[in-house]
């Protein structure tokens, strides 16, 4: 959920900022339960391999320490949340939060076996993170109203959701997830 992926950013996802309120409700519920919260972010060098200047697919985005790499200003980021930076080497692309970040080890260290996730964009980082999480054996719930797709090709978002579901991910909504967290509270 970074500035460059939201409307006005260099790689804006349509209505990307609309997912912030739903994410915040889920974050608050996790915070209330004392459950682990992770934020992943693109953290690219200025000459990142995914940029068009280097023959990549994307305009420059989320360059380390620039305003575009900041998290959306409306996003609630609890103090104890863990920030995971990815794509921080010039020559390596990383759509997945698991790629080269040590995220899997961090989660296992916290005895996490189930992940709830949302963000931008459904057809790239959400998709790849979900597929990697399933490969690693985690249960995954994608919070559908908390994600939006880039849609380089029309239908990419729906295709990504179908692919994640085929990989064993569940699709849910922020209100369902919050309800679940409240109802299972001891
Ligand atoms: Zn990127």
JSON list of C-alpha atoms and ligand atoms in Angstrom, two decimals:
[
{"chain": "A", "resi": 1, "resn": "UNK", "atom": "CA", "xyz": [0.00, 0.00, 0.00]},
{"chain": "A", "resi": 2, "resn": "UNK", "atom": "CA", "xyz": [2.46, 2.60, -1.24]},
{"chain": "A", "resi": 3, "resn": "UNK", "atom": "CA", "xyz": [1.98, 6.10, -2.61]},
{"chain": "A", "resi": 4, "resn": "UNK", "atom": "CA", "xyz": [3.18, 5.19, -6.10]},
{"chain": "A", "resi": 5, "resn": "UNK", "atom": "CA", "xyz": [0.52, 2.46, -6.40]},
{"chain": "A", "resi": 6, "resn": "UNK", "atom": "CA", "xyz": [-2.32, 4.80, -5.43]},
{"chain": "A", "resi": 7, "resn": "UNK", "atom": "CA", "xyz": [-4.07, 7.39, -7.64]},
{"chain": "A", "resi": 8, "resn": "UNK", "atom": "CA", "xyz": [-1.56, 10.16, -8.41]},
{"chain": "A", "resi": 9, "resn": "UNK", "atom": "CA", "xyz": [1.40, 7.78, -8.09]},
{"chain": "A", "resi": 10, "resn": "UNK", "atom": "CA", "xyz": [3.76, 6.74, -10.88]},
{"chain": "A", "resi": 11, "resn": "UNK", "atom": "CA", "xyz": [2.24, 3.25, -11.15]},
{"chain": "A", "resi": 12, "resn": "UNK", "atom": "CA", "xyz": [-1.28, 3.99, -9.96]},
{"chain": "A", "resi": 13, "resn": "UNK", "atom": "CA", "xyz": [-3.78, 1.18, -9.53]},
{"chain": "A", "resi": 14, "resn": "UNK", "atom": "CA", "xyz": [-7.31, 2.32, -10.29]},
{"chain": "A", "resi": 15, "resn": "UNK", "atom": "CA", "xyz": [-9.15, 2.97, -7.01]},
{"chain": "A", "resi": 16, "resn": "UNK", "atom": "CA", "xyz": [-6.10, 1.64, -5.18]},
{"chain": "A", "resi": 17, "resn": "UNK", "atom": "CA", "xyz": [-6.64, 3.97, -2.25]},
{"chain": "A", "resi": 18, "resn": "UNK", "atom": "CA", "xyz": [-10.20, 2.70, -1.74]},
{"chain": "A", "resi": 19, "resn": "UNK", "atom": "CA", "xyz": [-8.90, -0.39, 0.03]},
{"chain": "A", "resi": 20, "resn": "UNK", "atom": "CA", "xyz": [-7.34, 1.60, 2.88]},
{"chain": "A", "resi": 21, "resn": "UNK", "atom": "CA", "xyz": [-10.46, 1.77, 5.15]},
{"chain": "A", "resi": 22, "resn": "UNK", "atom": "CA", "xyz": [-11.08, -1.99, 4.88]},
{"chain": "A", "resi": 23, "resn": "UNK", "atom": "CA", "xyz": [-7.44, -2.79, 5.52]},
{"chain": "A", "resi": 24, "resn": "UNK", "atom": "CA", "xyz": [-7.46, -0.48, 8.54]},
{"chain": "A", "resi": 25, "resn": "UNK", "atom": "CA", "xyz": [-10.45, -2.33, 10.02]},
{"chain": "A", "resi": 26, "resn": "UNK", "atom": "CA", "xyz": [-8.63, -5.64, 9.63]},
{"chain": "A", "resi": 27, "resn": "UNK", "atom": "CA", "xyz": [-5.40, -4.15, 11.02]},
{"chain": "A", "resi": 28, "resn": "UNK", "atom": "CA", "xyz": [-7.28, -2.81, 14.06]},
{"chain": "A", "resi": 29, "resn": "UNK", "atom": "CA", "xyz": [-8.85, -6.21, 14.67]},
{"chain": "A", "resi": 30, "resn": "UNK", "atom": "CA", "xyz": [-5.44, -7.90, 14.44]},
{"chain": "A", "resi": 31, "resn": "UNK", "atom": "CA", "xyz": [-3.97, -5.24, 16.71]},
{"chain": "A", "resi": 32, "resn": "UNK", "atom": "CA", "xyz": [-6.78, -5.77, 19.21]},
{"chain": "A", "resi": 33, "resn": "UNK", "atom": "CA", "xyz": [-6.10, -9.51, 19.26]},
{"chain": "A", "resi": 34, "resn": "UNK", "atom": "CA", "xyz": [-2.33, -9.02, 19.52]},
{"chain": "A", "resi": 35, "resn": "UNK", "atom": "CA", "xyz": [-1.78, -10.96, 16.29]},
{"chain": "A", "resi": 36, "resn": "UNK", "atom": "CA", "xyz": [1.30, -10.41, 14.09]},
{"chain": "A", "resi": 37, "resn": "UNK", "atom": "CA", "xyz": [0.99, -7.74, 11.39]},
{"chain": "A", "resi": 38, "resn": "UNK", "atom": "CA", "xyz": [3.34, -7.44, 8.43]},
{"chain": "A", "resi": 39, "resn": "UNK", "atom": "CA", "xyz": [3.55, -4.74, 5.78]},
{"chain": "A", "resi": 40, "resn": "UNK", "atom": "CA", "xyz": [5.43, -5.51, 2.60]},
{"chain": "A", "resi": 41, "resn": "UNK", "atom": "CA", "xyz": [6.76, -2.79, 0.37]},
{"chain": "A", "resi": 42, "resn": "UNK", "atom": "CA", "xyz": [8.58, -2.42, -2.92]},
{"chain": "A", "resi": 43, "resn": "UNK", "atom": "CA", "xyz": [11.90, -0.82, -2.05]},
{"chain": "A", "resi": 44, "resn": "UNK", "atom": "CA", "xyz": [13.64, -0.36, -5.37]},
{"chain": "A", "resi": 45, "resn": "UNK", "atom": "CA", "xyz": [16.98, 1.21, -6.24]},
{"chain": "A", "resi": 46, "resn": "UNK", "atom": "CA", "xyz": [16.70, 3.98, -8.89]},
{"chain": "A", "resi": 47, "resn": "UNK", "atom": "CA", "xyz": [18.07, 1.58, -11.54]},
{"chain": "A", "resi": 48, "resn": "UNK", "atom": "CA", "xyz": [15.78, -1.34, -10.74]},
{"chain": "A", "resi": 49, "resn": "UNK", "atom": "CA", "xyz": [15.51, -4.04, -13.39]},
{"chain": "A", "resi": 50, "resn": "UNK", "atom": "CA", "xyz": [11.68, -3.78, -13.54]},
{"chain": "A", "resi": 51, "resn": "UNK", "atom": "CA", "xyz": [11.87, -0.16, -14.76]},
{"chain": "A", "resi": 52, "resn": "UNK", "atom": "CA", "xyz": [11.40, 0.70, -18.45]},
{"chain": "A", "resi": 53, "resn": "UNK", "atom": "CA", "xyz": [14.79, 2.46, -18.47]},
{"chain": "A", "resi": 54, "resn": "UNK", "atom": "CA", "xyz": [16.25, -1.02, -18.05]},
{"chain": "A", "resi": 55, "resn": "UNK", "atom": "CA", "xyz": [13.91, -2.78, -20.45]},
{"chain": "A", "resi": 56, "resn": "UNK", "atom": "CA", "xyz": [11.43, -3.74, -17.76]},
{"chain": "A", "resi": 57, "resn": "UNK", "atom": "CA", "xyz": [7.65, -3.54, -17.69]},
{"chain": "A", "resi": 58, "resn": "UNK", "atom": "CA", "xyz": [7.03, -0.63, -15.33]},
{"chain": "A", "resi": 59, "resn": "UNK", "atom": "CA", "xyz": [7.62, 3.09, -14.96]},
{"chain": "A", "resi": 60, "resn": "UNK", "atom": "CA", "xyz": [9.92, 3.92, -12.05]},
{"chain": "A", "resi": 61, "resn": "UNK", "atom": "CA", "xyz": [8.06, 3.35, -8.77]},
{"chain": "A", "resi": 62, "resn": "UNK", "atom": "CA", "xyz": [8.69, 2.97, -5.05]},
{"chain": "A", "resi": 63, "resn": "UNK", "atom": "CA", "xyz": [12.30, 4.11, -5.26]},
{"chain": "A", "resi": 64, "resn": "UNK", "atom": "CA", "xyz": [13.97, 3.77, -1.85]},
{"chain": "A", "resi": 65, "resn": "UNK", "atom": "CA", "xyz": [13.58, 6.80, 0.41]},
{"chain": "A", "resi": 66, "resn": "UNK", "atom": "CA", "xyz": [11.41, 8.78, -2.03]},
{"chain": "A", "resi": 67, "resn": "UNK", "atom": "CA", "xyz": [7.86, 9.98, -1.22]},
{"chain": "A", "resi": 68, "resn": "UNK", "atom": "CA", "xyz": [6.44, 7.47, -3.72]},
{"chain": "A", "resi": 69, "resn": "UNK", "atom": "CA", "xyz": [7.80, 4.61, -1.64]},
{"chain": "A", "resi": 70, "resn": "UNK", "atom": "CA", "xyz": [6.02, 5.78, 1.53]},
{"chain": "A", "resi": 71, "resn": "UNK", "atom": "CA", "xyz": [3.01, 3.83, 2.73]},
{"chain": "A", "resi": 72, "resn": "UNK", "atom": "CA", "xyz": [-0.35, 5.48, 2.00]},
{"chain": "A", "resi": 73, "resn": "UNK", "atom": "CA", "xyz": [-0.77, 8.25, 4.58]},
{"chain": "A", "resi": 74, "resn": "UNK", "atom": "CA", "xyz": [-4.16, 6.92, 5.69]},
{"chain": "A", "resi": 75, "resn": "UNK", "atom": "CA", "xyz": [-2.92, 3.43, 6.45]},
{"chain": "A", "resi": 76, "resn": "UNK", "atom": "CA", "xyz": [-2.77, 2.45, 10.13]},
{"chain": "A", "resi": 77, "resn": "UNK", "atom": "CA", "xyz": [0.68, 1.10, 10.87]},
{"chain": "A", "resi": 78, "resn": "UNK", "atom": "CA", "xyz": [0.91, -0.18, 14.44]},
{"chain": "A", "resi": 79, "resn": "UNK", "atom": "CA", "xyz": [4.28, 0.40, 16.09]},
{"chain": "A", "resi": 80, "resn": "UNK", "atom": "CA", "xyz": [4.92, -3.32, 16.51]},
{"chain": "A", "resi": 81, "resn": "UNK", "atom": "CA", "xyz": [4.14, -4.14, 12.86]},
{"chain": "A", "resi": 82, "resn": "UNK", "atom": "CA", "xyz": [7.00, -5.61, 10.84]},
{"chain": "A", "resi": 83, "resn": "UNK", "atom": "CA", "xyz": [8.01, -3.92, 7.57]},
{"chain": "A", "resi": 84, "resn": "UNK", "atom": "CA", "xyz": [9.27, -6.27, 4.87]},
{"chain": "A", "resi": 85, "resn": "UNK", "atom": "CA", "xyz": [11.16, -4.62, 1.98]},
{"chain": "A", "resi": 86, "resn": "UNK", "atom": "CA", "xyz": [11.46, -6.42, -1.33]},
{"chain": "A", "resi": 87, "resn": "UNK", "atom": "CA", "xyz": [12.98, -5.81, -4.75]},
{"chain": "A", "resi": 88, "resn": "UNK", "atom": "CA", "xyz": [15.79, -3.87, -3.10]},
{"chain": "A", "resi": 89, "resn": "UNK", "atom": "CA", "xyz": [18.59, -5.18, -5.34]},
{"chain": "A", "resi": 90, "resn": "UNK", "atom": "CA", "xyz": [19.01, -3.59, -8.77]},
{"chain": "A", "resi": 91, "resn": "UNK", "atom": "CA", "xyz": [18.95, -6.84, -10.71]},
{"chain": "A", "resi": 92, "resn": "UNK", "atom": "CA", "xyz": [16.21, -8.81, -8.96]},
{"chain": "A", "resi": 93, "resn": "UNK", "atom": "CA", "xyz": [12.46, -8.35, -9.35]},
{"chain": "A", "resi": 94, "resn": "UNK", "atom": "CA", "xyz": [10.33, -9.46, -6.42]},
{"chain": "A", "resi": 95, "resn": "UNK", "atom": "CA", "xyz": [6.55, -9.37, -6.66]},
{"chain": "A", "resi": 96, "resn": "UNK", "atom": "CA", "xyz": [6.23, -11.76, -3.75]},
{"chain": "A", "resi": 97, "resn": "UNK", "atom": "CA", "xyz": [6.73, -10.67, -0.17]},
{"chain": "A", "resi": 98, "resn": "UNK", "atom": "CA", "xyz": [8.48, -13.99, 0.38]},
{"chain": "A", "resi": 99, "resn": "UNK", "atom": "CA", "xyz": [11.16, -13.47, -2.25]},
{"chain": "A", "resi": 100, "resn": "UNK", "atom": "CA", "xyz": [14.54, -12.89, -0.67]},
{"chain": "A", "resi": 101, "resn": "UNK", "atom": "CA", "xyz": [13.04, -11.29, 2.45]},
{"chain": "A", "resi": 102, "resn": "UNK", "atom": "CA", "xyz": [13.18, -13.94, 5.16]},
{"chain": "A", "resi": 103, "resn": "UNK", "atom": "CA", "xyz": [9.40, -13.51, 5.60]},
{"chain": "A", "resi": 104, "resn": "UNK", "atom": "CA", "xyz": [8.77, -17.26, 5.80]},
{"chain": "A", "resi": 105, "resn": "UNK", "atom": "CA", "xyz": [11.27, -17.67, 8.65]},
{"chain": "A", "resi": 106, "resn": "UNK", "atom": "CA", "xyz": [9.80, -14.66, 10.47]},
{"chain": "A", "resi": 107, "resn": "UNK", "atom": "CA", "xyz": [6.31, -16.14, 10.25]},
{"chain": "A", "resi": 108, "resn": "UNK", "atom": "CA", "xyz": [7.44, -19.59, 11.35]},
{"chain": "A", "resi": 109, "resn": "UNK", "atom": "CA", "xyz": [9.28, -18.00, 14.27]},
{"chain": "A", "resi": 110, "resn": "UNK", "atom": "CA", "xyz": [5.93, -16.59, 15.39]},
{"chain": "A", "resi": 111, "resn": "UNK", "atom": "CA", "xyz": [4.18, -19.94, 14.89]},
{"chain": "A", "resi": 112, "resn": "UNK", "atom": "CA", "xyz": [1.99, -18.45, 12.19]},
{"chain": "A", "resi": 113, "resn": "UNK", "atom": "CA", "xyz": [0.14, -21.02, 10.10]},
{"chain": "A", "resi": 114, "resn": "UNK", "atom": "CA", "xyz": [-2.56, -18.83, 8.62]},
{"chain": "A", "resi": 115, "resn": "UNK", "atom": "CA", "xyz": [-2.20, -15.59, 6.67]},
{"chain": "A", "resi": 116, "resn": "UNK", "atom": "CA", "xyz": [-4.82, -12.97, 5.80]},
{"chain": "A", "resi": 117, "resn": "UNK", "atom": "CA", "xyz": [-3.70, -10.55, 3.14]},
{"chain": "A", "resi": 118, "resn": "UNK", "atom": "CA", "xyz": [-4.73, -7.67, 0.96]},
{"chain": "A", "resi": 119, "resn": "UNK", "atom": "CA", "xyz": [-3.19, -4.70, -0.84]},
{"chain": "A", "resi": 120, "resn": "UNK", "atom": "CA", "xyz": [-1.93, -3.76, -4.29]},
{"chain": "A", "resi": 121, "resn": "UNK", "atom": "CA", "xyz": [-2.00, -5.18, -6.72]},
{"chain": "A", "resi": 122, "resn": "UNK", "atom": "CA", "xyz": [-4.19, -8.28, -6.96]},
{"chain": "A", "resi": 123, "resn": "UNK", "atom": "CA", "xyz": [-2.65, -9.47, -10.23]},
{"chain": "A", "resi": 124, "resn": "UNK", "atom": "CA", "xyz": [1.01, -9.04, -9.19]},
{"chain": "A", "resi": 125, "resn": "UNK", "atom": "CA", "xyz": [2.18, -8.73, -5.61]},
{"chain": "A", "resi": 126, "resn": "UNK", "atom": "CA", "xyz": [-0.95, -10.12, -3.95]},
{"chain": "A", "resi": 127, "resn": "UNK", "atom": "CA", "xyz": [-1.02, -13.01, -6.40]},
{"chain": "A", "resi": 128, "resn": "UNK", "atom": "CA", "xyz": [2.67, -13.91, -6.09]},
{"chain": "A", "resi": 129, "resn": "UNK", "atom": "CA", "xyz": [2.69, -13.52, -2.31]},
{"chain": "A", "resi": 130, "resn": "UNK", "atom": "CA", "xyz": [-0.37, -15.75, -2.03]},
{"chain": "A", "resi": 131, "resn": "UNK", "atom": "CA", "xyz": [1.06, -18.43, -4.32]},
{"chain": "A", "resi": 132, "resn": "UNK", "atom": "CA", "xyz": [4.37, -18.45, -2.42]},
{"chain": "A", "resi": 133, "resn": "UNK", "atom": "CA", "xyz": [2.53, -18.66, 0.90]},
{"chain": "A", "resi": 134, "resn": "UNK", "atom": "CA", "xyz": [0.56, -21.66, -0.36]},
{"chain": "A", "resi": 135, "resn": "UNK", "atom": "CA", "xyz": [3.74, -23.32, -1.65]},
{"chain": "A", "resi": 136, "resn": "UNK", "atom": "CA", "xyz": [5.25, -22.84, 1.80]},
{"chain": "A", "resi": 137, "resn": "UNK", "atom": "CA", "xyz": [2.19, -24.57, 3.30]},
{"chain": "A", "resi": 138, "resn": "UNK", "atom": "CA", "xyz": [0.44, -21.62, 4.96]},
{"chain": "A", "resi": 139, "resn": "UNK", "atom": "CA", "xyz": [-3.34, -21.30, 4.95]},
{"chain": "A", "resi": 140, "resn": "UNK", "atom": "CA", "xyz": [-4.15, -18.13, 3.05]},
{"chain": "A", "resi": 141, "resn": "UNK", "atom": "CA", "xyz": [-7.21, -15.90, 2.97]},
{"chain": "A", "resi": 142, "resn": "UNK", "atom": "CA", "xyz": [-7.23, -13.11, 0.40]},
{"chain": "A", "resi": 143, "resn": "UNK", "atom": "CA", "xyz": [-9.39, -10.20, 1.55]},
{"chain": "A", "resi": 144, "resn": "UNK", "atom": "CA", "xyz": [-10.99, -9.45, -1.77]},
{"chain": "A", "resi": 145, "resn": "UNK", "atom": "CA", "xyz": [-12.40, -5.99, -1.02]},
{"chain": "A", "resi": 146, "resn": "UNK", "atom": "CA", "xyz": [-8.95, -4.98, 0.28]},
{"chain": "A", "resi": 147, "resn": "UNK", "atom": "CA", "xyz": [-7.19, -5.61, -3.04]},
{"chain": "A", "resi": 148, "resn": "UNK", "atom": "CA", "xyz": [-7.32, -3.99, -6.49]},
{"chain": "A", "resi": 149, "resn": "UNK", "atom": "CA", "xyz": [-5.75, -5.09, -9.77]},
{"chain": "A", "resi": 150, "resn": "UNK", "atom": "CA", "xyz": [-3.47, -3.23, -12.20]},
{"chain": "A", "resi": 151, "resn": "UNK", "atom": "CA", "xyz": [-5.18, -4.95, -15.14]},
{"chain": "A", "resi": 152, "resn": "UNK", "atom": "CA", "xyz": [-2.50, -4.50, -17.78]},
{"chain": "A", "resi": 153, "resn": "UNK", "atom": "CA", "xyz": [-4.76, -6.91, -19.65]},
{"chain": "A", "resi": 154, "resn": "UNK", "atom": "CA", "xyz": [-8.52, -6.74, -19.03]},
{"chain": "A", "resi": 155, "resn": "UNK", "atom": "CA", "xyz": [-9.62, -9.55, -16.72]},
{"chain": "A", "resi": 156, "resn": "UNK", "atom": "CA", "xyz": [-6.18, -10.00, -15.11]},
{"chain": "A", "resi": 157, "resn": "UNK", "atom": "CA", "xyz": [-7.62, -9.33, -11.67]},
{"chain": "A", "resi": 158, "resn": "UNK", "atom": "CA", "xyz": [-10.32, -12.00, -11.95]},
{"chain": "A", "resi": 159, "resn": "UNK", "atom": "CA", "xyz": [-7.85, -14.45, -13.46]},
{"chain": "A", "resi": 160, "resn": "UNK", "atom": "CA", "xyz": [-5.46, -13.86, -10.56]},
{"chain": "A", "resi": 161, "resn": "UNK", "atom": "CA", "xyz": [-8.23, -14.46, -8.02]},
{"chain": "A", "resi": 162, "resn": "UNK", "atom": "CA", "xyz": [-9.17, -17.71, -9.77]},
{"chain": "A", "resi": 163, "resn": "UNK", "atom": "CA", "xyz": [-5.54, -18.82, -9.82]},
{"chain": "A", "resi": 164, "resn": "UNK", "atom": "CA", "xyz": [-5.11, -18.09, -6.12]},
{"chain": "A", "resi": 165, "resn": "UNK", "atom": "CA", "xyz": [-8.27, -20.04, -5.36]},
{"chain": "A", "resi": 166, "resn": "UNK", "atom": "CA", "xyz": [-7.03, -22.99, -7.41]},
{"chain": "A", "resi": 167, "resn": "UNK", "atom": "CA", "xyz": [-3.86, -22.88, -5.34]},
{"chain": "A", "resi": 168, "resn": "UNK", "atom": "CA", "xyz": [-5.98, -23.37, -2.23]},
{"chain": "A", "resi": 169, "resn": "UNK", "atom": "CA", "xyz": [-6.40, -19.77, -1.06]},
{"chain": "A", "resi": 170, "resn": "UNK", "atom": "CA", "xyz": [-9.74, -18.69, 0.37]},
{"chain": "A", "resi": 171, "resn": "UNK", "atom": "CA", "xyz": [-11.38, -15.45, -0.69]},
{"chain": "A", "resi": 172, "resn": "UNK", "atom": "CA", "xyz": [-13.11, -13.41, 1.97]},
{"chain": "A", "resi": 173, "resn": "UNK", "atom": "CA", "xyz": [-14.08, -9.84, 2.84]},
{"chain": "A", "resi": 174, "resn": "UNK", "atom": "CA", "xyz": [-12.83, -7.42, 5.48]},
{"chain": "A", "resi": 175, "resn": "UNK", "atom": "CA", "xyz": [-16.12, -7.59, 7.39]},
{"chain": "A", "resi": 176, "resn": "UNK", "atom": "CA", "xyz": [-16.04, -11.40, 7.43]},
{"chain": "A", "resi": 177, "resn": "UNK", "atom": "CA", "xyz": [-12.43, -11.39, 8.65]},
{"chain": "A", "resi": 178, "resn": "UNK", "atom": "CA", "xyz": [-13.19, -8.85, 11.40]},
{"chain": "A", "resi": 179, "resn": "UNK", "atom": "CA", "xyz": [-16.25, -10.90, 12.44]},
{"chain": "A", "resi": 180, "resn": "UNK", "atom": "CA", "xyz": [-14.09, -14.03, 12.59]},
{"chain": "A", "resi": 181, "resn": "UNK", "atom": "CA", "xyz": [-11.50, -12.30, 14.74]},
{"chain": "A", "resi": 182, "resn": "UNK", "atom": "CA", "xyz": [-14.13, -11.04, 17.16]},
{"chain": "A", "resi": 183, "resn": "UNK", "atom": "CA", "xyz": [-16.05, -14.34, 17.32]},
{"chain": "A", "resi": 184, "resn": "UNK", "atom": "CA", "xyz": [-12.95, -16.43, 18.03]},
{"chain": "A", "resi": 185, "resn": "UNK", "atom": "CA", "xyz": [-11.71, -14.12, 20.75]},
{"chain": "A", "resi": 186, "resn": "UNK", "atom": "CA", "xyz": [-11.33, -15.93, 24.09]},
{"chain": "B", "resi": 1, "resn": "LIG", "atom": "ZN1", "xyz": [8.08, -2.89, -8.10]}
]
